[in-house]
Coordinates of C-alpha atoms in Angstrom, one line a residue:
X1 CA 0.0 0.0 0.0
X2 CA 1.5 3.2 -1.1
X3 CA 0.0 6.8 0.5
X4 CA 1.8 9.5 0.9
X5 CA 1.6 11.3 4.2
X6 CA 0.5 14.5 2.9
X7 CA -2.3 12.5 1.3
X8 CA -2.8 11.2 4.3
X9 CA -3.3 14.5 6.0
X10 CA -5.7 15.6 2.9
X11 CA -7.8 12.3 3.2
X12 CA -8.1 12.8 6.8
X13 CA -8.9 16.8 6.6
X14 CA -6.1 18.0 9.4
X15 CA -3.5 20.4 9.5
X16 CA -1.5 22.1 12.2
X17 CA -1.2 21.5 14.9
X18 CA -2.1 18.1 14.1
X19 CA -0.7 16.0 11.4
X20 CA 0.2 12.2 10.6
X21 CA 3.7 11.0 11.6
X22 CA 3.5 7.7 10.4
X23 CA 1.7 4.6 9.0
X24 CA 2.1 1.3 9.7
X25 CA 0.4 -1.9 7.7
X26 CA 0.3 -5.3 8.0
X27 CA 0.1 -7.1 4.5
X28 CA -1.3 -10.5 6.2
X29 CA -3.7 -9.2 8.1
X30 CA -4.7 -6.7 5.3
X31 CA -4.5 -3.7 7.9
X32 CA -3.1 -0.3 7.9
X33 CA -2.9 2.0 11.1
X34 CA -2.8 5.8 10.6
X35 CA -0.4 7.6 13.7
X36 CA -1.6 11.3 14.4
X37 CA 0.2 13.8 16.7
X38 CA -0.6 17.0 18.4
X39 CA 2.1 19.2 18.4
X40 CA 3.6 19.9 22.4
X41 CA 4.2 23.9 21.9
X42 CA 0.4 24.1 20.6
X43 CA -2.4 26.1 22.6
X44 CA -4.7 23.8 24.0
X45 CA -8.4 24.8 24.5
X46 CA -11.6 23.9 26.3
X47 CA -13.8 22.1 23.6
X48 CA -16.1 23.6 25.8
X49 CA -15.7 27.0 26.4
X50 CA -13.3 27.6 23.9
X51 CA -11.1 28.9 26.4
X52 CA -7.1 28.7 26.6
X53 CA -6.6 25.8 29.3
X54 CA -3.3 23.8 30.2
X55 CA -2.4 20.7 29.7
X56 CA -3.5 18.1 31.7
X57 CA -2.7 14.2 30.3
X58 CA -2.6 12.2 26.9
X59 CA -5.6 9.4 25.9
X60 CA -4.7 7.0 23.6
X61 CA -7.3 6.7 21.0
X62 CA -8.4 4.8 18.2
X63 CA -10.8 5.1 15.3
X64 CA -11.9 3.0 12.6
X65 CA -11.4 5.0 9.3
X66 CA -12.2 4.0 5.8
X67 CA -10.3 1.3 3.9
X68 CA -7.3 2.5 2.2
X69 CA -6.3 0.7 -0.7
X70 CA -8.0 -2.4 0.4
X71 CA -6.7 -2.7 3.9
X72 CA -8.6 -2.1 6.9
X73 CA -7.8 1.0 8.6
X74 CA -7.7 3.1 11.7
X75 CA -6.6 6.3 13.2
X76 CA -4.5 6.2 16.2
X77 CA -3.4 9.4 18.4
X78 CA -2.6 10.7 21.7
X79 CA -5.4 13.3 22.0
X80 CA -4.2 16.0 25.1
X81 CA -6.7 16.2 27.6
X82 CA -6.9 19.9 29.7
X83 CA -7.9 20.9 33.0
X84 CA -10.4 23.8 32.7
X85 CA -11.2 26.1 35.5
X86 CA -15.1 25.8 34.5
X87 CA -15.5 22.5 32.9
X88 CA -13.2 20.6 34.4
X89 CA -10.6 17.8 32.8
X90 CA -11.9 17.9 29.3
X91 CA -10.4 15.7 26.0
X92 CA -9.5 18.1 23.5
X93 CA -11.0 17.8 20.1
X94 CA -9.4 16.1 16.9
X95 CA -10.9 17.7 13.2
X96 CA -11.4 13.8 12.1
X97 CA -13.9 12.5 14.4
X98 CA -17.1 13.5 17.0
X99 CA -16.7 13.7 20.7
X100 CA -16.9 10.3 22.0
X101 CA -17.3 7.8 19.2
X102 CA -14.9 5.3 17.9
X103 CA -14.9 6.3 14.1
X104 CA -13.8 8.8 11.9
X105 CA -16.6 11.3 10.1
X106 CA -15.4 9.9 6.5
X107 CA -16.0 6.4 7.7
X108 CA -19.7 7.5 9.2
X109 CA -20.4 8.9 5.9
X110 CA -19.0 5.8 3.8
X111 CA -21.5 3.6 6.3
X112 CA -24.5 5.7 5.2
X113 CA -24.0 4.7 1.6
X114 CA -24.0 1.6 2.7
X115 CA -27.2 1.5 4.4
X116 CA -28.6 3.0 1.6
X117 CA -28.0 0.2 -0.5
X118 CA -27.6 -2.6 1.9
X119 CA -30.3 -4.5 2.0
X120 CA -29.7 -5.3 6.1
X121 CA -27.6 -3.7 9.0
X122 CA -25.3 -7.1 9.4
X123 CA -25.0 -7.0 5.8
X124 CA -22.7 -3.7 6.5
X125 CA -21.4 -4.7 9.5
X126 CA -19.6 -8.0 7.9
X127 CA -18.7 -5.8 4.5
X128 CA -17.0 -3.1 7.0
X129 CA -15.9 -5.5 9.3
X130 CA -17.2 -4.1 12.8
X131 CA -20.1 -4.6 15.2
X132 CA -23.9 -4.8 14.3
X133 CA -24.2 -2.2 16.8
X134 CA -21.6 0.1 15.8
X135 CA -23.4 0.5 12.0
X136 CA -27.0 1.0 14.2
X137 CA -25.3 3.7 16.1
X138 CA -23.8 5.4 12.9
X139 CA -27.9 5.0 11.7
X140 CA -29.1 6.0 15.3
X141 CA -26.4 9.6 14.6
X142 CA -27.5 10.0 11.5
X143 CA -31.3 10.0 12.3
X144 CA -30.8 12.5 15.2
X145 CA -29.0 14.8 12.7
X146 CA -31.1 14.6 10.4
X147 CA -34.3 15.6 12.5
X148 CA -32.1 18.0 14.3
X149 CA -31.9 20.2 11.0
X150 CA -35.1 19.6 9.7
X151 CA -36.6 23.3 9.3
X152 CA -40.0 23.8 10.5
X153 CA -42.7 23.2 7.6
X154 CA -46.4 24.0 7.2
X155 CA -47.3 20.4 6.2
X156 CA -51.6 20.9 5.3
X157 CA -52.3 17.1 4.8
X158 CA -51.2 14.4 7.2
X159 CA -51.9 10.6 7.0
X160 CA -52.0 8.8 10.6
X161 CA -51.7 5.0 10.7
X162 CA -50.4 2.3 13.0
X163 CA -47.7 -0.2 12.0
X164 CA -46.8 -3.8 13.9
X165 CA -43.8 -3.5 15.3
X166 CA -43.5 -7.4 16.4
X167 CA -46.3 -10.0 16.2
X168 CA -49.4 -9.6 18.3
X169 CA -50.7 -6.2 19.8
X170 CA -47.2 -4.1 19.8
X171 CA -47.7 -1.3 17.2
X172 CA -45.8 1.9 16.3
X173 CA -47.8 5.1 15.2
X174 CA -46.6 6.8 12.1
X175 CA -47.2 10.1 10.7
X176 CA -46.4 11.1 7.1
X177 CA -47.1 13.2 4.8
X178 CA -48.9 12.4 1.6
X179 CA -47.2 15.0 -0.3
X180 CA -44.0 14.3 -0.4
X181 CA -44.3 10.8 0.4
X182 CA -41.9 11.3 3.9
X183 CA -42.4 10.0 7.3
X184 CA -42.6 13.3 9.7
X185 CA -43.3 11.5 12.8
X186 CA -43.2 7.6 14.8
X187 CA -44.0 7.3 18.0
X188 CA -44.2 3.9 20.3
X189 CA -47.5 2.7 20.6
X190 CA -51.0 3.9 18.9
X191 CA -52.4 5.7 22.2
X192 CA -53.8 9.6 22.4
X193 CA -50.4 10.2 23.7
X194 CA -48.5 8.8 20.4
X195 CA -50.3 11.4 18.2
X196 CA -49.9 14.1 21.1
X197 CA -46.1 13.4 21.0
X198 CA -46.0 14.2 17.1
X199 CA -48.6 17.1 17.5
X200 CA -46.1 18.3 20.2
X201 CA -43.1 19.2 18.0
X202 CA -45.5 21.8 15.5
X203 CA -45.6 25.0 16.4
X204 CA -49.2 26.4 16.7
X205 CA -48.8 28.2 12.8
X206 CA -48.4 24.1 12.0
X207 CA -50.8 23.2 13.9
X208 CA -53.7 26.3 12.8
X209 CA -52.7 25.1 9.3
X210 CA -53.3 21.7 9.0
X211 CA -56.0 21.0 6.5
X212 CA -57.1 17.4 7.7
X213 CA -55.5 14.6 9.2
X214 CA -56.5 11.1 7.3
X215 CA -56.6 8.1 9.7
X216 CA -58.4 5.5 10.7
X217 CA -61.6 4.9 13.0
X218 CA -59.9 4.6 16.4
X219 CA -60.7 6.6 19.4
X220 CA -57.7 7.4 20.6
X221 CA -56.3 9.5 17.2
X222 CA -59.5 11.2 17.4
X223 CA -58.9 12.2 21.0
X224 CA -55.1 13.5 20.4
X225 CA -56.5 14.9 17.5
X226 CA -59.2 16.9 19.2
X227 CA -57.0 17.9 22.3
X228 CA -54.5 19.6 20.0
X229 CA -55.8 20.4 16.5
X230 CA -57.7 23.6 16.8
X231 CA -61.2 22.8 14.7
X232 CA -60.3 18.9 14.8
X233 CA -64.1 18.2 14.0
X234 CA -64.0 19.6 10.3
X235 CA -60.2 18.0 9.3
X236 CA -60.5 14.9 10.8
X237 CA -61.0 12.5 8.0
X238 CA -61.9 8.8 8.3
X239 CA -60.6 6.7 5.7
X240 CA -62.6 5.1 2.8
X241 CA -61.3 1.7 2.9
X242 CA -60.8 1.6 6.9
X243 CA -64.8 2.3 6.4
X244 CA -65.1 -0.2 3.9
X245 CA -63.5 -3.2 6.3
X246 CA -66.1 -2.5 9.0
X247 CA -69.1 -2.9 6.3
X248 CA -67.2 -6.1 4.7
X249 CA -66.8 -7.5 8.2
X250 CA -70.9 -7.6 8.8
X251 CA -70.9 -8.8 5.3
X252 CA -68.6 -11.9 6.2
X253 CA -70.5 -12.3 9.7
X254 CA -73.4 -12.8 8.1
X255 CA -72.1 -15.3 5.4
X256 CA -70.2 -17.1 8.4
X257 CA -73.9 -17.4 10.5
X258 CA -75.6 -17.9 7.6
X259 CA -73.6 -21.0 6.2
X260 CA -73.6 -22.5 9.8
X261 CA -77.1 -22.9 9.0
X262 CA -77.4 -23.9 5.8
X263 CA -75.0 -26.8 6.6
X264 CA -77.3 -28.2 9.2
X265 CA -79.3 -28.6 6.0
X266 CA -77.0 -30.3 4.4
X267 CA -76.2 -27.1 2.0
X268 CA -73.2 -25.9 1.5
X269 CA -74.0 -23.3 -1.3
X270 CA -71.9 -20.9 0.4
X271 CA -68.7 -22.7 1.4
X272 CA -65.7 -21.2 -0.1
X273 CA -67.4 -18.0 -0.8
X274 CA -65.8 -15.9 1.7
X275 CA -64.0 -13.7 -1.1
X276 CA -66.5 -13.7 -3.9
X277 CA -68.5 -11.0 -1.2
X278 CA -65.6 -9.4 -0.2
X279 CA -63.4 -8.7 -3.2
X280 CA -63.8 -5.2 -5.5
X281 CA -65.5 -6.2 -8.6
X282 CA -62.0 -5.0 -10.6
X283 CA -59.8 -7.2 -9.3
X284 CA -61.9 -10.3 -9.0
X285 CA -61.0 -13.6 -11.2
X286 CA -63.9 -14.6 -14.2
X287 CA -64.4 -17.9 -11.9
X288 CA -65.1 -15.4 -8.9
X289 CA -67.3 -12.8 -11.0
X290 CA -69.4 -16.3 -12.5
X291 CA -70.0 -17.2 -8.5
X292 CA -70.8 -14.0 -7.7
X293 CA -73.7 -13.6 -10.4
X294 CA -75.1 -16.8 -9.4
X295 CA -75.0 -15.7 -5.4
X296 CA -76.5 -12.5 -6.0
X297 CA -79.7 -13.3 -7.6
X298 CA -80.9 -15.4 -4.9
X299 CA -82.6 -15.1 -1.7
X300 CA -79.5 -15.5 0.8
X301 CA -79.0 -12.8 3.6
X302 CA -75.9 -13.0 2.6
X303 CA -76.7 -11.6 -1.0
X304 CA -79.0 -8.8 1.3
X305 CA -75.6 -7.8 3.0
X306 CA -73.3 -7.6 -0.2
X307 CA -75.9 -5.7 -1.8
X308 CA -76.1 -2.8 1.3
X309 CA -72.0 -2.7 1.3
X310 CA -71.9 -1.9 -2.4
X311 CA -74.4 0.7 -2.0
X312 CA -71.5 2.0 -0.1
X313 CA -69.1 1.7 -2.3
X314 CA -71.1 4.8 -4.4
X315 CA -71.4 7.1 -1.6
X316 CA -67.8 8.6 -1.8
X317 CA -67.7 11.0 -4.9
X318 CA -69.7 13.3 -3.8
X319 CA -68.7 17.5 -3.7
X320 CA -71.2 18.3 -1.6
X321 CA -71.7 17.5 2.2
X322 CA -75.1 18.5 2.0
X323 CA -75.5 15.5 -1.1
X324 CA -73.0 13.1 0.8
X325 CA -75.0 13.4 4.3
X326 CA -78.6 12.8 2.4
X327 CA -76.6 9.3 0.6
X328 CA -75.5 8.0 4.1
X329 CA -78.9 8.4 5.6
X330 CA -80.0 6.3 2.7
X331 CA -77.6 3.6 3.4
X332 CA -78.2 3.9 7.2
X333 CA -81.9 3.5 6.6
X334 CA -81.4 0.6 5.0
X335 CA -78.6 -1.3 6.9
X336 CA -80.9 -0.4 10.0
X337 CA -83.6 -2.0 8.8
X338 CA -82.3 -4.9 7.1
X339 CA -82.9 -7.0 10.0
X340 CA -79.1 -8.5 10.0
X341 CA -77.3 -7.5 13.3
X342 CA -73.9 -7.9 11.8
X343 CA -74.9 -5.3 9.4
X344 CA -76.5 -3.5 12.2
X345 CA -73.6 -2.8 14.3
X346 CA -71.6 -1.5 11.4
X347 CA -74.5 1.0 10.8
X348 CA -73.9 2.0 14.1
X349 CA -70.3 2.5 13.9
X350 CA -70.6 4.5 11.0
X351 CA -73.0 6.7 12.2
X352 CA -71.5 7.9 15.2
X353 CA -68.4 8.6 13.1
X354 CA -70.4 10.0 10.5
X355 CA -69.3 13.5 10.5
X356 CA -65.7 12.1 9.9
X357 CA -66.6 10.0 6.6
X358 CA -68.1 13.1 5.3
X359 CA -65.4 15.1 5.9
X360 CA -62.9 12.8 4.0
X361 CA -65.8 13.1 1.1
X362 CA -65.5 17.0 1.0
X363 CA -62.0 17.3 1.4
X364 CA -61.2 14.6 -1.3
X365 CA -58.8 12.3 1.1
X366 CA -57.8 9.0 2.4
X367 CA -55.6 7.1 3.8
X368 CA -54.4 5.1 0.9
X369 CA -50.7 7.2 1.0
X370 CA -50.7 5.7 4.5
X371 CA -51.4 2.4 3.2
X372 CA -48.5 2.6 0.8
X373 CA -46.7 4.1 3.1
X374 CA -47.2 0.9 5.4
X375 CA -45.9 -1.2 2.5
X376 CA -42.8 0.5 2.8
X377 CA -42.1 0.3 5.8
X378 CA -42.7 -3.3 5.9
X379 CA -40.0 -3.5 3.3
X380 CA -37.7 -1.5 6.1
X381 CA -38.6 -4.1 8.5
X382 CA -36.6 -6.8 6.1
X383 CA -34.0 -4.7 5.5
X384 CA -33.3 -3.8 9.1
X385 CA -34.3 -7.3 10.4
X386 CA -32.1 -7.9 14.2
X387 CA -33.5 -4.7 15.4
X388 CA -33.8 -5.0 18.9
X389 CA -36.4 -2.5 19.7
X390 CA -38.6 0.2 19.0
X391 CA -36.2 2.7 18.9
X392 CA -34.1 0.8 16.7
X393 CA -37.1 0.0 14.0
X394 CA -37.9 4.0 14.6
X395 CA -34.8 4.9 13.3
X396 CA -34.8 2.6 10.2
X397 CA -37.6 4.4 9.2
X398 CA -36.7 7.9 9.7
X399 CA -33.2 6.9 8.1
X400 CA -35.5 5.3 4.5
X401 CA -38.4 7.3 4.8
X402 CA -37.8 10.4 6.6
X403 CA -36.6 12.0 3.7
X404 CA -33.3 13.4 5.9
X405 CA -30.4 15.3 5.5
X406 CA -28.2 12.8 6.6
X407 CA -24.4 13.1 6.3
X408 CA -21.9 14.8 8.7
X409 CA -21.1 18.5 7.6
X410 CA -18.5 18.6 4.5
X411 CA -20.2 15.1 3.4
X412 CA -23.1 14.2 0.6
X413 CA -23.4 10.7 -1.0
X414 CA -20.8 9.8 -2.4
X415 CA -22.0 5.5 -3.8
X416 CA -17.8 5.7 -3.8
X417 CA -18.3 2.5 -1.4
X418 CA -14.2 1.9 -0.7

């Protein structure tokens, strides 16, 4: 391996009164080691104060720097520590690396490009040959400095939606925008307090600005919602195919009680049919679409409930609220009265969260970015599989999704992967 030390001290981005004195390398092992010094006559200050301090005592320090030619590499000095009158014993601070961490800012930046393409955290971590945890540190930095430099923004729209963070009820909140297709917020859990916590960083010009917050039916997002959104009631906006699963779930309640008794009968006319009532129309296979037009011209309840939920399904192009509110009340006549208590109890649901559904009408929204959003993010899970906790999958997705700035100052992407 063959490096000059002035390149060395160009690579490295020092000058007086540090510089390299030597490097050492150890063709076997494929490793180089990169000796800085501070020179003795120097002023030494506070990294805290700024302040002229003396000397105090040397650390030896070491810091793993980008591959050079190949060879593994890392920075070694004797960094001066100084007593300060204010501050105390303080280490003084090298131009090549952060305040207590154990690389250099070229190799945090060269790990970023990594992640970026990587399709997993060890995946770096054996290319780069260090800890899992150092490369979901270097994310973890990244993430904080990113949202630390993030000006504030009048965002209008906002889509709200939960995401599983492990199997079973453990679940992440996430707020994006639909705009831009970012991630703005996530916050542990789906309570009133998860929203509050992302409602909590806008200002109240943010807040007085949003147009309407897409999410699903669930109490607690309205709550947060209405606690900090001034006139929460008209931008709160329940989504059109959250809506839709509450219908389709009567629908499939009925078909479930309505087979159980047509197989005491010995019938089983509407075994296997579970999807043939559920699925849009568009999407459905020409065996499914021949079912369905058999099914729906008889006299099953079931065929009664499919026919209510597709009513539905033409309630949500309206303009007007005035014409939207007098095409619920239709449909809520007639799922009221249709005698099926499946279909009854979503009735019920919708109503009381009618003012919501209308909204979302008027305003022309939904949760679908959120949806696709969702998709995403399940993608992020893969990528950043071994994460040990909340905090860890939180980052992944602010470091993919967040849309971020990033790198340490004096870096961009460089896809120079050495």
């Amino acid at each position: 391996m063959e490096v000059s030390i002035q390149d060395l001290d160009r690579l490295l981005g020092i000058s007086s009164p540090w510089r390299v004195s030597k490097i050492t390398q150890d063709d076997a092992l494929q490793e180089a080691e990169i000796h800085v010094v501070y020179s003795e006559d120097s002023v030494l200050r506070c990294p805290a104060c700024g302040k002229v301090c003396p000397g105090y005592d040397h650390r030896l320090r070491t810091w793993r720097h980008t591959d050079i030619c190949a060879y593994q590499t890392h920075v070694i000095a004797e960094v001066p520590r100084i007593k300060c009158a204010e501050h105390g014993i303080k280490t003084v601070s090298v131009p090549w690396a952060d305040a207590r961490v154990r690389f250099t800012t070229a190799f945090e930046a060269i790990v970023i490009d990594d992640l970026q393409d990587a399709t997993s955290i060890s995946t770096v971590a054996k290319r780069r040959g260090v800890s899992w945890t150092m490369i979901a540190n270097i994310m973890e930095r990244s993430v904080e400095r990113g949202l630390a430099r993030k000006k504030e923004e009048v965002v209008e729209p906002i889509c709200v939606d939960e995401t599983s963070f492990r199997r079973g009820h453990n679940y992440i909140t996430v707020v994006s925008n639909p705009v831009t297709g970012t991630v703005l917020h996530v916050s542990e859990d789906r309570t009133t307090e998860s929203l509050g916590a992302y409602y909590a960083t806008c200002s109240s010009t943010q807040l007085e600005s949003l147009k309407s917050m897409s999410m699903d039916i669930w109490g607690p997002y309205i709550q947060g919602t209405r606690i900090w959104v001034p006139g929460a009631a008209q931008k709160i906006a329940f989504d059109r195919f959250h809506v839709a699963k509450y219908i389709g779930n009567g629908v499939d309640e009925v078909r479930k009680i309505e087979n159980r008794e047509l197989r005491k009968q010995g019938m089983d006319t509407l075994t296997g049919t579970k999807y043939v009532w559920l699925t849009n129309r568009k999407h459905m296979s020409a065996w499914h679409k021949k079912q369905l037009q058999q099914l729906k011209k008889s006299t099953l309840k079931t065929s009664w409930a499919w026919a209510i939920k597709e009513f539905s399904q033409t309630l949500w192009h309206y303009k007007s609220r005035t014409w939207a509110l007098k095409g619920w009340k239709r449909w809520l006549s007639w799922a009221m009265r249709c005698r099926l208590a499946p279909m009854k109890k979503a009735a019920k649901t919708i109503k009381n969260h009618l003012w919501g559904i209308l909204n979302a009408i008027v305003l022309g929204v939904s949760n679908g970015p959120a949806e696709r959003m969702n998709s995403r993010i399940k993608m992020v899970k893969v990528r950043a599989r071994g994460f040990r906790n909340k905090q860890r999958f939180a980052n992944a997705i602010y470091f993919y999704l967040g849309g971020l700035d990033l790198y340490p100052v004096g870096f961009q992407k460089q896809l120079a992967h050495s």
